[in-house]
PDB file of C-alpha atoms in Angstrom:
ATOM      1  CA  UNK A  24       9.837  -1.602 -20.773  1.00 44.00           C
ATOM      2  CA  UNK A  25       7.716   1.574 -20.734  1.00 48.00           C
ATOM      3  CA  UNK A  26       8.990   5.111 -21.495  1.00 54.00           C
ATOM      4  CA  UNK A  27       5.864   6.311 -19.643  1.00 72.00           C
ATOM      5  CA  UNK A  28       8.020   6.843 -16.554  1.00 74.00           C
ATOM      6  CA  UNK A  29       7.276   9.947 -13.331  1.00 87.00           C
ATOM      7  CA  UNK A  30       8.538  10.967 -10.504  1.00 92.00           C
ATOM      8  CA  UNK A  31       5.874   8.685  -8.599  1.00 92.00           C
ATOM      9  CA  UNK A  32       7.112   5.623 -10.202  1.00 91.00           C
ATOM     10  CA  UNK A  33      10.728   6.932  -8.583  1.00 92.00           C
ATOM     11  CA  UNK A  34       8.280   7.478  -5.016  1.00 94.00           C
ATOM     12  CA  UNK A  35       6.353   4.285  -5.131  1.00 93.00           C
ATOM     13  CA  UNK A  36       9.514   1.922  -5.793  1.00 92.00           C
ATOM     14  CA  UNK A  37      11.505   3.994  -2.547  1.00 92.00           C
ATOM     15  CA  UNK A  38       8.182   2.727  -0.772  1.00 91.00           C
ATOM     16  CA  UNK A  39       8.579  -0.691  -2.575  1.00 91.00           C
ATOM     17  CA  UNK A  40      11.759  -1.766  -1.301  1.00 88.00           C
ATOM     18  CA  UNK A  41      11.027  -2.274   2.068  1.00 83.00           C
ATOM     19  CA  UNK A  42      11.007  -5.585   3.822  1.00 78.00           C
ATOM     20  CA  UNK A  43       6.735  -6.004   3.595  1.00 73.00           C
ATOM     21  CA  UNK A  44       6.676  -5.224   0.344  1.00 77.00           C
ATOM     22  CA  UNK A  45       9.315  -7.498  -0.727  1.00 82.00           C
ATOM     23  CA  UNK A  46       7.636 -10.469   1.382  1.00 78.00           C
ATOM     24  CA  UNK A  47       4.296 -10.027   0.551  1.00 79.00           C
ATOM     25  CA  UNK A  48       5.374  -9.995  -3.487  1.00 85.00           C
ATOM     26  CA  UNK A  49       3.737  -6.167  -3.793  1.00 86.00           C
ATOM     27  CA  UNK A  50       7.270  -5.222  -5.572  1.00 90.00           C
ATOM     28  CA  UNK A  51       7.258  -8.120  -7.831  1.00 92.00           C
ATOM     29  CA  UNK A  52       3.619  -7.343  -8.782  1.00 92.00           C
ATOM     30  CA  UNK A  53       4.293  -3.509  -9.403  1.00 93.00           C
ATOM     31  CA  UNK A  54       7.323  -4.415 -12.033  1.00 93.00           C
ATOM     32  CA  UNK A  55       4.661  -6.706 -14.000  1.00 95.00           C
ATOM     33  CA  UNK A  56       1.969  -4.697 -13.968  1.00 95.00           C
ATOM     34  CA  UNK A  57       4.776  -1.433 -14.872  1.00 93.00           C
ATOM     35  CA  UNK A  58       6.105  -3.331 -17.742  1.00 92.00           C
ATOM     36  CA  UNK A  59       2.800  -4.638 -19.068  1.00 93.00           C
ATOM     37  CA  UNK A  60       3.193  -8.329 -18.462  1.00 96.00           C
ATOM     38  CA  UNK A  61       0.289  -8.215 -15.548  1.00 96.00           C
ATOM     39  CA  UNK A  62      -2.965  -6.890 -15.652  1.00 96.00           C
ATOM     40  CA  UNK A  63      -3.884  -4.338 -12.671  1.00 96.00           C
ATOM     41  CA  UNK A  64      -6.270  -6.072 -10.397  1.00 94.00           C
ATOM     42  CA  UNK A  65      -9.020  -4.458  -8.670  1.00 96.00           C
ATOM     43  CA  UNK A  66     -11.320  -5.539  -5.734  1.00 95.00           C
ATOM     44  CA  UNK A  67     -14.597  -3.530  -6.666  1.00 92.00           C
ATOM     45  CA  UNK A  68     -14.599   1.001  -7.180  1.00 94.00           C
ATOM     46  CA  UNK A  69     -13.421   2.203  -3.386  1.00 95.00           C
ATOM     47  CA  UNK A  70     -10.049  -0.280  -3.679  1.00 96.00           C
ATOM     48  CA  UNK A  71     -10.023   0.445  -7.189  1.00 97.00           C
ATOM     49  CA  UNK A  72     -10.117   4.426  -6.316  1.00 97.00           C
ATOM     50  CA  UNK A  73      -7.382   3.872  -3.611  1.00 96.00           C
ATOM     51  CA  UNK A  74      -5.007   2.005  -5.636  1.00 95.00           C
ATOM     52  CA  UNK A  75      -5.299   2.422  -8.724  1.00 95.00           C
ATOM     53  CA  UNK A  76      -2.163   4.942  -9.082  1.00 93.00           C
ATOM     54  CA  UNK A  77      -0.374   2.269  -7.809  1.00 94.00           C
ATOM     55  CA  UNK A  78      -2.081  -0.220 -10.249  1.00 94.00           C
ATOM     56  CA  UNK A  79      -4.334  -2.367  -7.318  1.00 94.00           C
ATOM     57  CA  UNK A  80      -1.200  -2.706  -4.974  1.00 92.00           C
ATOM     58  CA  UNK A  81      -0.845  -1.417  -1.725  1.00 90.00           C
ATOM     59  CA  UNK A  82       2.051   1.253  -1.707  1.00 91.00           C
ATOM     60  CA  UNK A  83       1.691   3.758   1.277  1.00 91.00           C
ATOM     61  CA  UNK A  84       0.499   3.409   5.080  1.00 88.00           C
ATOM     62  CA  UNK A  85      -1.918   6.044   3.890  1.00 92.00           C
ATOM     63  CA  UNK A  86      -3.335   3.601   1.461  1.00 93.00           C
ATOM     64  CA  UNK A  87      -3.867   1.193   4.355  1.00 91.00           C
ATOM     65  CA  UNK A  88      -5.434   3.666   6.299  1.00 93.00           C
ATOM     66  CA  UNK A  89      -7.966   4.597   3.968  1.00 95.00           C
ATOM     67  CA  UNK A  90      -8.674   0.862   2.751  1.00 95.00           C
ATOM     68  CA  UNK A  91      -9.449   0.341   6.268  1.00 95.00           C
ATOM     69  CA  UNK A  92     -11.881   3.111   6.826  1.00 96.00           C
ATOM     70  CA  UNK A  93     -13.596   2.798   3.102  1.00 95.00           C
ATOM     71  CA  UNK A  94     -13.209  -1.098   2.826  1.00 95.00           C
ATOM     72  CA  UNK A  95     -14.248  -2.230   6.319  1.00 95.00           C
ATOM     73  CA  UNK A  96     -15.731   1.019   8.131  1.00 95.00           C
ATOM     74  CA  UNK A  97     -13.146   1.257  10.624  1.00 95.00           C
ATOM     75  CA  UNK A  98     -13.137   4.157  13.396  1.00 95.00           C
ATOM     76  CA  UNK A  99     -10.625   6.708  13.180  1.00 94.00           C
ATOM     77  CA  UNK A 100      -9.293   5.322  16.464  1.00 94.00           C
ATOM     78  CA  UNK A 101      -8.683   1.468  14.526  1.00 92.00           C
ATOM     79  CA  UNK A 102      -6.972   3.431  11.657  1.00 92.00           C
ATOM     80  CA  UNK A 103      -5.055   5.338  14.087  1.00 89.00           C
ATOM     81  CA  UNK A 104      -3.858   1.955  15.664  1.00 86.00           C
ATOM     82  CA  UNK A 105      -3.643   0.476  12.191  1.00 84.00           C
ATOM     83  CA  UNK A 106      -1.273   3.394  11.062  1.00 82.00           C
ATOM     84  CA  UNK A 107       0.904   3.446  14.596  1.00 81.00           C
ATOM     85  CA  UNK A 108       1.393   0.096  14.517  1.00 77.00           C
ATOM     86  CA  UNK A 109       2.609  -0.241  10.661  1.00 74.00           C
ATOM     87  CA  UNK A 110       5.319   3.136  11.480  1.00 69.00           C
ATOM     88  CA  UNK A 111       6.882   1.350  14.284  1.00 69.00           C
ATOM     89  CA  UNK A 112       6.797  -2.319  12.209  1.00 64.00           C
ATOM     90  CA  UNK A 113       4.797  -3.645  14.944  1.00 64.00           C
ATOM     91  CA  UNK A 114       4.401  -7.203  13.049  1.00 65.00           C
ATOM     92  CA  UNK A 115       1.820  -9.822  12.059  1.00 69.00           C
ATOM     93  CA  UNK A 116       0.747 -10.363  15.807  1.00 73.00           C
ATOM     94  CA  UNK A 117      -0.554  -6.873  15.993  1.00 76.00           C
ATOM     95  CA  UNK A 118      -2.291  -6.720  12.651  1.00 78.00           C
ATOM     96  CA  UNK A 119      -3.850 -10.358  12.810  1.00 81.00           C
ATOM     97  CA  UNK A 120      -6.463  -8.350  16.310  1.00 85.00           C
ATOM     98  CA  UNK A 121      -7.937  -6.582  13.084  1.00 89.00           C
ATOM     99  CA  UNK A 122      -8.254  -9.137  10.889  1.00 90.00           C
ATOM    100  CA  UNK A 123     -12.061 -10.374  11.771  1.00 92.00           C
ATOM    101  CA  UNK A 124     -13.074  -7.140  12.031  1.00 93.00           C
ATOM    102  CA  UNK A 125     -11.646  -6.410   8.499  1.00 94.00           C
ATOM    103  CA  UNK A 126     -13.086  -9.193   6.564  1.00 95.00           C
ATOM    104  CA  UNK A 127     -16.601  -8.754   8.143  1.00 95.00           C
ATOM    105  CA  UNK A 128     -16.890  -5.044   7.382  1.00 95.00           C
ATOM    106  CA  UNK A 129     -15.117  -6.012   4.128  1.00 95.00           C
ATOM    107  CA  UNK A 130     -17.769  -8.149   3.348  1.00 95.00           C
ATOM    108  CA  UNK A 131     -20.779  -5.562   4.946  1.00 94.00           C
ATOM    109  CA  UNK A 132     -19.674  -2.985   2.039  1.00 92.00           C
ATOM    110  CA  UNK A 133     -19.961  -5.259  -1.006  1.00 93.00           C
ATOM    111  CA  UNK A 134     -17.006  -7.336  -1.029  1.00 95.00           C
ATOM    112  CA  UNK A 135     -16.964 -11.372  -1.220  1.00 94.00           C
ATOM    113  CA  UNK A 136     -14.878 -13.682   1.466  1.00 93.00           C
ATOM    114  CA  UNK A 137     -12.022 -14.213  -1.335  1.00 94.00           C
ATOM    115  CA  UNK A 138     -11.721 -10.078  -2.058  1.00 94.00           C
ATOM    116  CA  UNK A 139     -11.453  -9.628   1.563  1.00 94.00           C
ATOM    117  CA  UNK A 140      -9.023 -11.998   2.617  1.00 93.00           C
ATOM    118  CA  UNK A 141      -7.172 -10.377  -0.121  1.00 92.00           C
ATOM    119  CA  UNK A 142      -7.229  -6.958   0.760  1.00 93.00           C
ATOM    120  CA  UNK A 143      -6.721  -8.089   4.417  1.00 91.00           C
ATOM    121  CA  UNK A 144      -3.363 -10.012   3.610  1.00 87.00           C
ATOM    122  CA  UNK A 145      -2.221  -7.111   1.796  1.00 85.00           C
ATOM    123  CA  UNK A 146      -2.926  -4.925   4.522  1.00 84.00           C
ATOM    124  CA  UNK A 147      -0.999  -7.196   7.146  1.00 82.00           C
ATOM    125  CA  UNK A 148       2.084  -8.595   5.421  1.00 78.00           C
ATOM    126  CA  UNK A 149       3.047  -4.832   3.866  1.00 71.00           C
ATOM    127  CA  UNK A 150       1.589  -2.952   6.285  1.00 66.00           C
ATOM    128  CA  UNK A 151       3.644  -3.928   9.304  1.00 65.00           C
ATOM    129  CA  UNK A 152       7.044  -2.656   7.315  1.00 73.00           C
ATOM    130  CA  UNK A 153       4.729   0.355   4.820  1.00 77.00           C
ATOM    131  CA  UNK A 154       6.117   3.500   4.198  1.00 82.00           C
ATOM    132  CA  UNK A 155       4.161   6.799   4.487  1.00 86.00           C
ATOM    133  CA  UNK A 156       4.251   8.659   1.054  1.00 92.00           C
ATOM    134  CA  UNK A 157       6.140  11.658   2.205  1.00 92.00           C
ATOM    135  CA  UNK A 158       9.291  10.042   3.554  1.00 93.00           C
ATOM    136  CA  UNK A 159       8.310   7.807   0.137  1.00 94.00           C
ATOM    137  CA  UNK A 160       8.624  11.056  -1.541  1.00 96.00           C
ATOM    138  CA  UNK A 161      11.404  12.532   0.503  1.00 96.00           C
ATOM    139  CA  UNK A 162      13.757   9.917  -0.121  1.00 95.00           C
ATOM    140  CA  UNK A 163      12.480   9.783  -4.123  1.00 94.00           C
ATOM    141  CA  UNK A 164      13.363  13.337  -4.605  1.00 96.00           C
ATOM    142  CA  UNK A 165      17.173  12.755  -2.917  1.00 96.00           C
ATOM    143  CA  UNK A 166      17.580   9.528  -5.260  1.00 92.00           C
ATOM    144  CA  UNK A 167      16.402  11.848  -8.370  1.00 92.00           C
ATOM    145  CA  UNK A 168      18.809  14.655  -7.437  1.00 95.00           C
ATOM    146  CA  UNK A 169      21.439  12.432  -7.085  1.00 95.00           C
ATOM    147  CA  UNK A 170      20.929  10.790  -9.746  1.00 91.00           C
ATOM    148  CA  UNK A 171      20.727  13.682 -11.804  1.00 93.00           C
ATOM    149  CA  UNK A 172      23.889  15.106 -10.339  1.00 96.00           C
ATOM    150  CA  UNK A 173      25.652  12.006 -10.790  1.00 96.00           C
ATOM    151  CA  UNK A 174      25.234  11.802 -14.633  1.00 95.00           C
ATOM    152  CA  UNK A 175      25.658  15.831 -15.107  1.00 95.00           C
TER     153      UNK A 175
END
């Protein structure tokens, strides 16, 4: 296991163990690629750029957000819906409306039909159930402190 552990490592596993992450296998995925037994993967520089502090998985709603807008050239008003709908775990149903849209604009910005289905099902199995990363980083700080207070 790695002894290059941070605080955001503490942040993005609060954010990992909620129920999308857990079903779409973005928790699994982060332990591999932590530990060194999976290679990051990247779907060309703007996912690469959004993710890669997470090592290519989707952590945060604000991750979603911005994947939408830089990936597939949503409107503010899409990522608005995007972001309202994954904070009150609005479901599958919701975030399959976007899903065309997604993988065209996907595709407009440089990105092949494989890539884009990929992004896309990361963005609607985690994103119904994502955590923003301040209550990510809320609740991180509270586990650290108690942590800390536990042991001292």
């Amino acid at each position: 296991c790695s002894s290059d552990l941070h605080f955001d490592d503490i942040v993005a596993i609060t954010a990992l163990a909620r129920p999308g992450a857990l079903r779409s296998g973005g928790a699994a995925k982060f332990a591999k690629r932590k530990t060194g037994s999976e290679d990051p993967v990247y779907f060309g520089e703007k996912h690469k750029k959004i993710t890669e502090h997470t090592m290519g998985i989707m952590v945060y709603q604000e991750q979603m957000m911005q994947l939408a807008k830089e990936i597939a050239d949503f409107s503010w008003m899409e990522v608005s819906d995007l972001r309202s709908a994954a904070s009150k775990s609005l479901g599958d149903e919701f975030f399959g409306k976007f899903k065309k849209k997604f993988i065209e604009g996907a595709q407009e910005t440089g990105l092949n039909e494989t890539e884009s289905e990929e992004i896309w099902n990361d963005i609607s199995h985690s994103g119904s159930w994502s955590f923003n990363k301040s209550h990510a980083v809320s609740y991180g700080l509270i586990s650290y402190w108690i942590a800390y207070f536990k042991a001292h």
